[in-house]
Amino acid sequence: MKAYVLLAALLSSALLLLPPAATSSAPRPPPPASKGSSSAGAEGPQVDPRPRDYVGWKLLRIFPSSRPLLTALVASLRNSSQAVVVQVSQEELLADVGLPPKASLEGVLSSALPSPLPPLRSLDAPDAAHATPGREDQPRAEKKLDECQGAESPAGEVSLTRSKRRFSLDFLNWKTLPGFVEEKAKLDGTEPLAWDDYYRYDSIRRFALNLSASLPHVEYLDIGRSFEGRPLFALCFASKAADMKKLFKKKLLKLRRLRTKRGRDPDLAVLQKRNLVTRKRKTSKPYVLIEAGIHAREWIAPAVATYLAQELATLGRKFLKRVTVILAPLTNPDGYEYTHTTDRYWRKNRRTTPTPSCPGVDLNRNWGVGWGDPEGSSGDPCSEVYRGPESFSEPETQALRDLALVWMEKIRLYVSLHCMGRVILHPWGFTRAPSTKQRQLARIAKVMAKHLHRNNQTFVFGQTSHVMYTASGTVEDYMHGAGVKYAYTLELPEDSFELEPEKIIPISKAVWNTFLCTLGEIIKTDGIRSFCKTEKATGKLRKKPATKRKKT
């Protein structure tokens, strides 16, 4: 009986990942493009209009009396819009089917199977008074089943042998399996992080606050508010994190006063010079800036970022004596929450625009370097790459910019976590001309690809405008233009925005190990290199794919 309950629980978990009217192996058809979106700006599928919430559904196990009837039943149900076929066993002559809360099996079969419908009986009913009405031949079918099976019944035994089915009468018995989708309600933001699912904004923020409160080398940085008023935050990992937080507040106030006075940010040339001077000082500790979640639908990015945060916290001060890490795990909280509640494939933030039916700005087209280039972004609010009315028009990009500007002269490595495609991208994206640091950028990208490969992840790498497409106003280009020598976008696996939660930890571990080893190659000190532990891998690395990929 325990095995039976376990099987039911496993089946219910599997159904959560299935779209309606599809089998567990059938791919979900691409949904139609949303109204008002331009073809030039479309960057992937829009949200599937069919229901994705299976809470309240019931799982039925149907026992057809013959193999031909089982085949006909499954074929019909797979074409039904009201059912999901979860499992079929030709050996046991059974099929497990999910139905919506208000749907009846007889109603679904009446529209799915040709008339006349075979006799149908619920094995949930303790007596004939609870049997499905309108079936005068049910007692005969039940009697025939008892004759063929002896004292056994599908209600008490899951496995039915072939020898007990030597009869020709077609009939359908069914029973309800316990412990279905009600056991896994939709996440509401109160859950602690465990990297076994894609958690809501509130859970991610609470994780960051708890990490900061419990460890002296971790500090929570309040960097602003989103368009809808959600706190924007980052985590500072440093040997003297409390001093770093005080310095951050002081420098941030100074930066904003100077911006108000001048009416502009420091010139990029000035930032580049400061960064170069700082890098030449051997006593200067290098900084790393990691950002994730700038595109709302790319759920794997914040998941990996929070995993990196946990690993950084665990590694502790021994590592942080040599490097300081600033990590912003979710830079587009409004859009991220919208993907959990309304539109799974939403990309932008939730800014109101001149076109009320087309809200949102692409936060990765809103940065100062290359902003406004029509080839790499759009001025149409209905486009998914809408760049906004001006550079840094959005509170989310302003907050991340100011976070970077406070320590811009010390940042050696910048990594933006995205999804999808298994690609390591480096500047420039807004032009096909190479960076003056092209050789160094390519060398470290190759190192990253090598270590990802050693961790069972195969990536390609190259300049954004060559490998993917022209993208103007990106954060990667801005960071590089402001003096960050090594600036990268890491497009995490796979060729989908919907990765199974089981893949979070393997991908996160690969990124973590790659981060440690890449940092050792950049900083080139034995203290940092000692944290890199890899095994030899086989296979060749490719500089770039043969064809450009679709925009993400």
Coordinates of C-alpha atoms in Angstrom, one line a residue:
M1 CA 0.0 0.0 0.0
K2 CA 2.9 2.3 0.7
A3 CA 4.2 1.7 -2.8
Y4 CA 0.8 2.6 -4.2
V5 CA 0.6 5.9 -2.3
L6 CA 4.2 6.7 -3.4
L7 CA 3.2 6.0 -7.0
A8 CA 0.2 8.3 -6.7
A9 CA 2.4 11.1 -5.3
L10 CA 4.9 10.7 -8.1
L11 CA 2.2 10.8 -10.7
S12 CA 0.8 14.0 -9.2
S13 CA 4.2 15.6 -9.2
A14 CA 4.7 14.7 -12.8
L15 CA 1.4 16.2 -13.9
L16 CA 2.3 19.6 -12.5
L17 CA 4.8 19.9 -15.3
L18 CA 2.4 18.9 -18.0
P19 CA 0.2 21.3 -20.1
P20 CA -3.5 20.3 -20.5
A21 CA -4.3 17.9 -23.3
A22 CA -0.8 16.7 -23.6
T23 CA 1.2 13.6 -22.6
S24 CA 4.3 13.7 -20.5
S25 CA 6.5 13.4 -23.5
A26 CA 4.6 15.7 -25.8
P27 CA 6.1 19.1 -26.4
R28 CA 3.9 22.1 -25.7
P29 CA 2.9 23.8 -28.9
P30 CA 4.1 27.4 -29.3
P31 CA 1.4 29.9 -28.3
P32 CA 0.4 32.6 -30.7
A33 CA 2.1 36.0 -30.6
S34 CA 0.4 38.6 -28.4
K35 CA -1.7 41.3 -30.0
G36 CA 0.2 44.5 -30.7
S37 CA 3.7 43.1 -30.6
S38 CA 5.8 43.7 -33.7
S39 CA 7.6 40.9 -35.5
A40 CA 10.9 42.7 -35.2
G41 CA 10.6 43.0 -31.5
A42 CA 9.3 39.5 -30.8
E43 CA 11.8 37.4 -28.9
G44 CA 10.3 34.1 -28.0
P45 CA 6.8 32.7 -27.3
Q46 CA 4.2 34.6 -25.4
V47 CA 2.3 33.2 -22.5
D48 CA 0.2 30.0 -23.1
P49 CA -3.4 31.0 -22.8
R50 CA -4.4 27.6 -21.5
P51 CA -4.7 27.0 -17.7
R52 CA -1.4 26.0 -16.0
D53 CA -2.8 25.7 -12.5
Y54 CA -3.6 22.1 -11.7
V55 CA -4.6 22.7 -8.1
G56 CA -7.9 20.9 -7.5
W57 CA -7.6 18.5 -10.4
K58 CA -8.3 14.8 -9.7
L59 CA -6.3 11.8 -10.9
L60 CA -8.3 8.8 -12.1
R61 CA -7.0 5.3 -12.8
I62 CA -9.1 3.6 -15.6
F63 CA -9.1 -0.2 -16.1
P64 CA -10.3 -1.0 -19.7
S65 CA -11.3 -4.6 -20.2
S66 CA -9.2 -5.1 -23.3
R67 CA -6.1 -3.8 -25.1
P68 CA -8.0 -2.5 -28.1
L69 CA -10.3 -0.5 -25.8
L70 CA -7.3 0.8 -23.9
T71 CA -5.7 2.0 -27.2
A72 CA -8.9 3.7 -28.3
L73 CA -9.4 5.3 -24.9
V74 CA -5.9 6.8 -24.7
A75 CA -6.0 8.0 -28.3
S76 CA -9.3 9.8 -27.7
L77 CA -8.3 11.3 -24.4
R78 CA -5.1 12.6 -25.8
N79 CA -7.1 14.7 -28.3
S80 CA -9.5 15.9 -25.6
S81 CA -9.1 19.5 -24.2
Q82 CA -10.5 18.4 -20.9
A83 CA -8.0 15.7 -19.9
V84 CA -4.3 14.9 -19.4
V85 CA -3.1 11.4 -19.9
V86 CA -0.4 10.9 -17.3
Q87 CA 0.5 7.2 -17.6
V88 CA -0.4 4.2 -19.8
S89 CA 0.4 0.6 -19.0
Q90 CA -0.3 -1.9 -21.8
E91 CA 1.0 -4.6 -19.5
E92 CA -1.4 -3.8 -16.7
L93 CA -4.2 -2.6 -18.9
L94 CA -4.6 0.7 -17.1
A95 CA -4.4 4.5 -17.8
D96 CA -4.0 7.3 -15.4
V97 CA -5.9 10.5 -16.4
G98 CA -6.1 13.9 -14.9
L99 CA -9.4 15.8 -15.0
P100 CA -10.4 19.3 -14.0
P101 CA -12.4 19.7 -10.7
K102 CA -15.8 20.1 -12.3
A103 CA -15.4 17.5 -15.1
S104 CA -16.8 14.0 -14.9
L105 CA -15.3 11.0 -16.5
E106 CA -18.5 10.1 -18.2
G107 CA -18.8 13.6 -19.6
V108 CA -15.2 13.6 -20.9
L109 CA -15.6 10.1 -22.4
S110 CA -18.9 11.0 -24.0
S111 CA -17.2 13.7 -26.1
A112 CA -14.0 11.7 -26.6
L113 CA -15.2 8.1 -27.4
P114 CA -17.5 7.1 -30.2
S115 CA -21.1 6.1 -29.3
P116 CA -22.2 3.9 -27.7
L117 CA -20.0 4.3 -24.7
P118 CA -18.8 1.1 -23.0
P119 CA -20.3 0.3 -19.6
L120 CA -18.7 2.6 -16.9
R121 CA -18.5 2.0 -13.2
S122 CA -16.7 3.8 -10.3
L123 CA -14.8 1.5 -8.0
D124 CA -14.9 4.3 -5.5
A125 CA -18.6 3.5 -4.8
P126 CA -19.1 0.9 -2.0
D127 CA -22.4 -0.4 -3.5
A128 CA -24.6 -0.1 -6.5
A129 CA -26.4 2.9 -5.1
H130 CA -23.3 5.0 -5.6
A131 CA -22.6 3.6 -9.1
T132 CA -22.7 5.9 -12.2
P133 CA -26.4 6.4 -13.1
G134 CA -27.8 5.4 -16.5
R135 CA -25.8 2.1 -16.9
E136 CA -28.2 -0.8 -16.6
D137 CA -25.5 -3.3 -17.7
Q138 CA -23.1 -2.3 -14.9
P139 CA -24.0 -5.3 -12.6
R140 CA -23.3 -7.6 -15.5
A141 CA -19.9 -6.0 -16.2
E142 CA -19.0 -6.1 -12.5
K143 CA -20.1 -9.8 -12.2
K144 CA -18.0 -10.6 -15.3
L145 CA -15.0 -8.8 -13.8
D146 CA -15.4 -10.8 -10.6
E147 CA -15.6 -14.1 -12.5
C148 CA -12.4 -13.4 -14.3
Q149 CA -10.4 -12.0 -11.4
G150 CA -11.7 -14.2 -8.6
A151 CA -11.7 -12.5 -5.2
E152 CA -9.4 -9.8 -6.4
S153 CA -10.5 -6.4 -7.6
P154 CA -8.7 -3.3 -9.1
A155 CA -9.9 -1.4 -6.0
G156 CA -7.6 -3.5 -3.8
E157 CA -4.9 -4.5 -6.2
V158 CA -3.0 -2.3 -8.6
S159 CA -1.5 -5.0 -10.6
L160 CA -3.8 -7.2 -12.8
T161 CA -2.4 -10.2 -14.6
R162 CA -3.2 -11.1 -18.2
S163 CA -4.6 -14.5 -17.2
K164 CA -7.5 -12.9 -15.4
R165 CA -8.7 -10.9 -18.4
R166 CA -9.8 -13.7 -20.7
F167 CA -13.1 -12.2 -21.7
S168 CA -14.4 -10.1 -24.6
L169 CA -16.9 -7.8 -22.9
D170 CA -15.8 -4.2 -23.2
F171 CA -16.3 -2.2 -20.1
L172 CA -14.5 0.5 -18.1
N173 CA -13.9 0.5 -14.4
W174 CA -12.2 3.5 -12.7
K175 CA -11.0 4.6 -9.3
T176 CA -9.8 7.9 -7.9
L177 CA -6.1 8.0 -6.8
P178 CA -5.4 9.8 -3.5
G179 CA -2.9 12.6 -2.8
F180 CA -3.1 14.6 -5.9
V181 CA -2.3 18.3 -6.7
E182 CA -3.8 19.7 -3.6
E183 CA -0.6 18.6 -1.8
K184 CA 1.5 21.1 -3.8
A185 CA -0.1 24.5 -3.7
K186 CA 1.3 27.4 -5.6
L187 CA 4.2 29.2 -4.0
D188 CA 3.2 32.5 -2.3
G189 CA 6.5 33.9 -1.2
T190 CA 6.6 32.6 2.4
E191 CA 8.7 29.6 1.6
P192 CA 12.4 29.3 2.6
L193 CA 14.8 28.8 -0.3
A194 CA 15.9 25.2 -0.9
W195 CA 16.8 25.4 -4.7
D196 CA 14.2 22.7 -5.5
D197 CA 11.8 25.2 -7.1
Y198 CA 11.6 28.7 -8.5
Y199 CA 10.8 30.9 -5.6
R200 CA 8.9 34.2 -5.4
Y201 CA 10.4 37.6 -4.8
D202 CA 9.5 37.7 -1.2
S203 CA 11.2 34.4 -0.5
I204 CA 14.4 35.6 -2.3
R205 CA 14.4 38.9 -0.4
R206 CA 13.8 37.1 3.0
F207 CA 16.7 34.8 2.1
A208 CA 19.0 37.8 1.6
L209 CA 18.0 39.5 4.8
N210 CA 18.5 36.3 6.8
L211 CA 21.9 35.7 5.3
S212 CA 22.9 39.2 6.2
A213 CA 21.6 39.0 9.7
S214 CA 23.3 35.7 10.5
L215 CA 26.8 36.3 9.1
P216 CA 29.2 39.1 9.8
H217 CA 30.8 38.9 6.3
V218 CA 27.5 39.5 4.5
E219 CA 25.6 42.7 4.3
Y220 CA 22.2 43.6 2.8
L221 CA 22.4 46.8 0.6
D222 CA 19.2 48.7 -0.1
I223 CA 19.8 50.2 -3.5
G224 CA 16.4 51.6 -4.4
R225 CA 12.8 50.9 -5.3
S226 CA 11.2 49.3 -8.4
F227 CA 8.6 51.0 -10.5
E228 CA 5.8 49.3 -8.4
G229 CA 7.6 50.1 -5.2
R230 CA 9.4 46.8 -4.4
P231 CA 12.8 47.1 -2.6
L232 CA 15.8 46.6 -4.9
F233 CA 18.7 45.1 -3.1
A234 CA 22.1 43.6 -3.3
L235 CA 24.4 41.5 -1.1
C236 CA 27.9 42.5 -0.2
F237 CA 30.3 39.7 0.6
A238 CA 33.5 41.1 2.2
S239 CA 35.9 40.5 5.0
K240 CA 34.7 43.8 6.6
A241 CA 31.2 43.9 5.3
A242 CA 29.8 46.3 7.9
D243 CA 32.4 48.9 6.9
M244 CA 31.6 48.3 3.3
K245 CA 27.9 49.0 3.9
K246 CA 28.7 52.3 5.7
L247 CA 31.1 53.3 2.8
F248 CA 28.4 52.4 0.3
K249 CA 25.8 54.7 1.9
K250 CA 28.3 57.5 2.1
K251 CA 29.5 57.2 -1.5
L252 CA 26.0 56.8 -2.8
L253 CA 24.9 60.0 -1.2
K254 CA 27.9 61.8 -2.6
L255 CA 27.3 60.4 -6.1
R256 CA 23.7 61.5 -6.1
R257 CA 24.6 65.0 -4.9
L258 CA 27.2 65.4 -7.7
R259 CA 24.7 64.2 -10.2
T260 CA 22.1 66.7 -9.1
K261 CA 24.8 69.5 -9.2
R262 CA 26.2 68.5 -12.7
G263 CA 23.0 67.1 -14.2
R264 CA 24.9 64.0 -15.4
D265 CA 27.0 61.0 -14.5
P266 CA 30.8 60.9 -14.6
D267 CA 32.2 60.6 -18.1
L268 CA 33.0 57.1 -19.2
A269 CA 36.5 58.1 -20.1
V270 CA 37.1 59.3 -16.5
L271 CA 35.7 56.1 -15.1
Q272 CA 38.0 54.1 -17.4
K273 CA 41.0 56.0 -16.2
R274 CA 40.2 55.5 -12.6
N275 CA 39.7 51.8 -13.0
L276 CA 43.0 51.5 -14.9
V277 CA 44.9 53.3 -12.1
T278 CA 43.3 51.2 -9.4
R279 CA 44.1 47.9 -11.2
K280 CA 47.8 48.9 -11.3
R281 CA 47.9 49.1 -7.5
K282 CA 49.0 45.7 -6.3
T283 CA 47.6 46.3 -2.9
S284 CA 44.1 47.0 -4.2
K285 CA 41.6 44.2 -3.6
P286 CA 39.6 43.3 -6.8
Y287 CA 35.8 43.6 -6.8
V288 CA 33.3 41.4 -8.6
L289 CA 29.8 42.4 -9.6
I290 CA 27.2 39.8 -10.4
E291 CA 23.6 40.6 -11.5
A292 CA 20.7 38.4 -12.3
G293 CA 17.0 38.6 -13.2
I294 CA 17.0 41.7 -15.4
H295 CA 14.6 39.8 -17.8
A296 CA 11.6 38.6 -15.8
R297 CA 10.9 35.3 -17.5
E298 CA 14.4 33.9 -17.0
W299 CA 13.7 32.2 -13.7
I300 CA 16.9 30.2 -13.7
A301 CA 19.0 33.3 -13.3
P302 CA 17.8 34.4 -9.8
A303 CA 17.9 30.8 -8.7
V304 CA 21.5 30.4 -9.7
A305 CA 22.4 33.8 -8.2
T306 CA 20.9 32.9 -4.8
Y307 CA 22.8 29.6 -4.9
L308 CA 26.0 31.6 -5.5
A309 CA 25.1 33.8 -2.6
Q310 CA 24.8 30.8 -0.3
E311 CA 28.2 29.4 -1.5
L312 CA 29.9 32.8 -1.0
A313 CA 28.5 33.0 2.5
T314 CA 29.7 29.5 3.3
L315 CA 33.2 30.0 1.9
G316 CA 33.6 32.8 4.3
R317 CA 36.3 35.3 5.2
K318 CA 39.3 33.1 4.0
F319 CA 38.1 33.7 0.5
L320 CA 36.9 37.2 1.0
K321 CA 40.2 38.4 2.3
R322 CA 41.3 38.3 -1.4
V323 CA 38.2 39.5 -3.2
T324 CA 35.0 41.4 -2.6
V325 CA 31.8 40.3 -4.3
I326 CA 28.6 42.4 -4.8
L327 CA 25.6 40.3 -5.9
A328 CA 22.2 41.7 -7.1
P329 CA 20.1 38.5 -7.3
L330 CA 16.9 40.0 -8.7
T331 CA 17.0 43.3 -10.5
N332 CA 13.5 43.2 -12.1
P333 CA 11.2 42.1 -9.2
D334 CA 8.0 43.6 -10.7
G335 CA 8.3 41.7 -14.0
Y336 CA 9.4 38.6 -12.1
E337 CA 6.3 38.6 -9.9
Y338 CA 4.2 39.2 -13.0
T339 CA 5.5 36.0 -14.6
H340 CA 4.4 34.1 -11.5
T341 CA 0.9 35.5 -11.4
T342 CA -0.1 36.5 -14.9
D343 CA 2.2 36.0 -17.9
R344 CA 4.9 33.4 -17.6
Y345 CA 6.8 34.8 -20.7
W346 CA 6.8 38.4 -19.7
R347 CA 10.3 40.0 -20.3
K348 CA 10.2 43.7 -19.4
N349 CA 9.5 45.7 -16.2
R350 CA 6.0 47.0 -15.5
R351 CA 6.5 50.7 -16.4
T352 CA 3.4 52.4 -17.9
T353 CA 4.1 53.6 -21.4
P354 CA 2.4 56.0 -23.9
T355 CA 0.7 52.9 -25.2
P356 CA -1.5 51.7 -22.3
S357 CA -1.9 48.2 -23.7
C358 CA 1.8 47.8 -24.0
P359 CA 3.5 48.4 -20.6
G360 CA 7.1 47.7 -19.8
V361 CA 10.7 48.7 -20.7
D362 CA 13.4 46.2 -21.6
L363 CA 15.9 46.9 -18.8
N364 CA 18.7 45.4 -20.8
R365 CA 18.2 48.1 -23.6
N366 CA 18.0 51.0 -21.2
W367 CA 21.7 51.6 -20.5
G368 CA 23.8 54.5 -21.7
V369 CA 26.3 52.9 -24.1
G370 CA 24.8 52.4 -27.5
W371 CA 21.4 53.5 -26.3
G372 CA 18.9 54.4 -29.0
D373 CA 20.4 52.4 -31.9
P374 CA 17.4 51.2 -33.8
E375 CA 19.1 48.0 -35.0
G376 CA 19.7 46.7 -31.5
S377 CA 16.5 48.0 -29.7
S378 CA 13.1 49.5 -30.5
G379 CA 11.3 52.8 -29.8
D380 CA 7.9 50.9 -30.0
P381 CA 6.5 50.3 -26.5
C382 CA 4.8 47.1 -27.9
S383 CA 8.2 45.6 -28.7
E384 CA 9.9 43.3 -26.3
V385 CA 13.1 45.3 -26.8
Y386 CA 11.5 48.7 -26.1
R387 CA 14.4 50.8 -24.8
G388 CA 12.4 53.4 -22.9
P389 CA 12.1 57.2 -23.5
E390 CA 15.7 57.8 -22.6
S391 CA 18.7 56.0 -21.1
F392 CA 18.4 55.2 -17.4
S393 CA 14.7 56.1 -17.5
E394 CA 13.9 53.2 -15.2
P395 CA 14.4 53.0 -11.4
E396 CA 15.7 49.5 -11.7
T397 CA 18.6 50.4 -14.1
Q398 CA 19.3 53.6 -12.1
A399 CA 19.7 51.5 -8.9
L400 CA 22.0 49.0 -10.5
R401 CA 24.0 51.7 -12.2
D402 CA 24.6 53.6 -8.9
L403 CA 25.5 50.3 -7.2
A404 CA 28.2 49.8 -9.8
L405 CA 29.4 53.5 -9.9
V406 CA 30.1 53.5 -6.1
W407 CA 32.9 50.9 -6.7
M408 CA 33.4 51.2 -10.5
E409 CA 37.1 51.9 -10.2
K410 CA 37.7 48.6 -8.4
I411 CA 35.4 46.2 -10.3
R412 CA 37.5 43.7 -12.3
L413 CA 34.8 41.2 -13.3
Y414 CA 31.1 41.8 -14.2
V415 CA 28.8 38.8 -14.9
S416 CA 25.1 39.1 -15.9
L417 CA 23.2 35.9 -15.6
H418 CA 20.6 35.3 -18.3
C419 CA 18.8 32.4 -20.0
M420 CA 18.8 30.8 -22.6
G421 CA 21.2 29.2 -25.1
R422 CA 24.5 28.1 -23.4
V423 CA 26.4 31.1 -24.6
I424 CA 29.1 33.3 -23.0
L425 CA 28.9 36.8 -24.5
H426 CA 31.3 39.7 -24.3
P427 CA 31.3 43.3 -25.6
W428 CA 30.4 44.8 -27.9
G429 CA 26.8 44.2 -28.5
F430 CA 25.8 47.5 -30.0
T431 CA 28.4 47.4 -32.8
R432 CA 30.2 44.7 -34.8
A433 CA 33.6 46.5 -34.2
P434 CA 35.7 44.6 -31.6
S435 CA 36.7 46.0 -28.2
T436 CA 40.2 47.1 -27.7
K437 CA 40.3 44.4 -25.1
Q438 CA 39.0 41.7 -27.5
R439 CA 41.9 39.3 -27.0
Q440 CA 41.7 39.4 -23.2
L441 CA 37.9 39.1 -23.3
A442 CA 38.0 36.1 -25.6
R443 CA 40.7 34.4 -23.5
I444 CA 38.7 34.6 -20.3
A445 CA 35.5 33.5 -22.1
K446 CA 37.4 30.5 -23.3
V447 CA 38.5 29.8 -19.7
M448 CA 34.9 30.0 -18.6
A449 CA 33.7 27.7 -21.3
K450 CA 36.4 25.2 -20.4
H451 CA 35.5 25.0 -16.8
L452 CA 31.7 24.8 -17.6
H453 CA 32.6 21.9 -19.9
R454 CA 34.5 20.2 -17.0
N455 CA 31.3 20.6 -15.0
N456 CA 29.2 18.8 -17.7
Q457 CA 27.9 22.0 -19.3
T458 CA 28.8 22.7 -23.0
F459 CA 28.9 26.4 -23.9
V460 CA 30.0 28.5 -26.9
F461 CA 31.5 32.0 -26.6
G462 CA 32.2 35.1 -28.6
Q463 CA 31.3 38.8 -29.1
T464 CA 27.6 39.5 -28.6
S465 CA 27.0 41.2 -32.0
H466 CA 28.7 38.3 -33.8
V467 CA 27.4 35.3 -31.9
M468 CA 23.8 36.4 -31.1
Y469 CA 22.6 39.7 -32.6
T470 CA 23.0 43.4 -32.3
A471 CA 21.9 44.6 -28.9
S472 CA 22.2 48.3 -28.0
G473 CA 21.9 49.8 -24.5
T474 CA 22.9 46.7 -22.6
V475 CA 24.4 46.6 -19.1
E476 CA 27.3 44.4 -20.3
D477 CA 28.4 47.2 -22.8
Y478 CA 27.9 49.9 -20.2
M479 CA 30.1 48.1 -17.6
H480 CA 32.8 47.5 -20.2
G481 CA 32.6 51.1 -21.4
A482 CA 32.9 52.4 -17.9
G483 CA 36.2 50.5 -17.4
V484 CA 35.4 47.0 -16.3
K485 CA 37.9 45.0 -18.3
Y486 CA 36.1 41.7 -18.1
A487 CA 32.3 42.1 -18.7
Y488 CA 30.2 39.0 -19.7
T489 CA 26.7 37.9 -20.2
L490 CA 26.2 34.2 -19.3
E491 CA 23.2 32.7 -21.1
L492 CA 22.4 29.7 -19.0
P493 CA 21.0 26.4 -20.3
E494 CA 18.9 25.5 -22.1
D495 CA 17.0 26.4 -25.3
S496 CA 13.9 27.2 -23.2
F497 CA 12.8 29.6 -20.5
E498 CA 11.2 26.7 -18.6
L499 CA 13.8 24.5 -17.0
E500 CA 12.7 21.7 -14.6
P501 CA 13.5 22.6 -11.0
E502 CA 15.7 19.5 -10.8
K503 CA 18.2 21.3 -13.0
I504 CA 18.7 24.3 -10.7
I505 CA 21.4 22.7 -8.5
P506 CA 23.5 21.0 -11.3
I507 CA 23.6 24.3 -13.3
S508 CA 24.3 26.3 -10.1
K509 CA 27.2 24.1 -9.1
A510 CA 28.7 24.3 -12.6
V511 CA 28.5 28.1 -12.5
W512 CA 29.9 28.3 -9.0
N513 CA 32.9 26.1 -9.8
T514 CA 33.5 28.1 -13.0
F515 CA 33.3 31.4 -11.1
L516 CA 36.0 30.3 -8.7
C517 CA 38.3 29.0 -11.4
T518 CA 37.8 32.0 -13.7
L519 CA 38.5 34.4 -10.9
G520 CA 41.8 32.7 -10.4
E521 CA 42.7 33.3 -14.0
I522 CA 41.8 37.0 -13.8
I523 CA 43.5 37.8 -10.5
K524 CA 46.3 35.3 -10.9
T525 CA 47.2 34.9 -7.3
D526 CA 47.8 31.5 -5.6
G527 CA 45.4 32.4 -2.9
I528 CA 42.5 32.7 -5.3
R529 CA 43.6 29.8 -7.5
S530 CA 43.7 27.5 -4.5
F531 CA 39.9 27.5 -4.4
C532 CA 39.6 26.2 -8.0
K533 CA 39.3 22.4 -8.1
T534 CA 38.6 20.8 -11.4
E535 CA 38.9 17.5 -13.2
K536 CA 40.3 17.1 -16.7
A537 CA 37.6 17.1 -19.4
T538 CA 37.5 16.0 -23.0
G539 CA 36.1 17.6 -26.1
K540 CA 36.7 20.7 -28.1
L541 CA 35.4 24.2 -27.3
R542 CA 33.8 26.3 -30.0
K543 CA 34.4 30.0 -30.3
K544 CA 30.9 30.7 -31.7
P545 CA 28.0 28.8 -33.2
A546 CA 27.5 28.6 -36.9
T547 CA 24.4 30.7 -36.9
K548 CA 23.0 33.6 -34.9
R549 CA 20.5 32.7 -32.2
K550 CA 17.1 34.3 -31.5
K551 CA 17.0 37.2 -29.1
T552 CA 16.6 36.5 -25.4

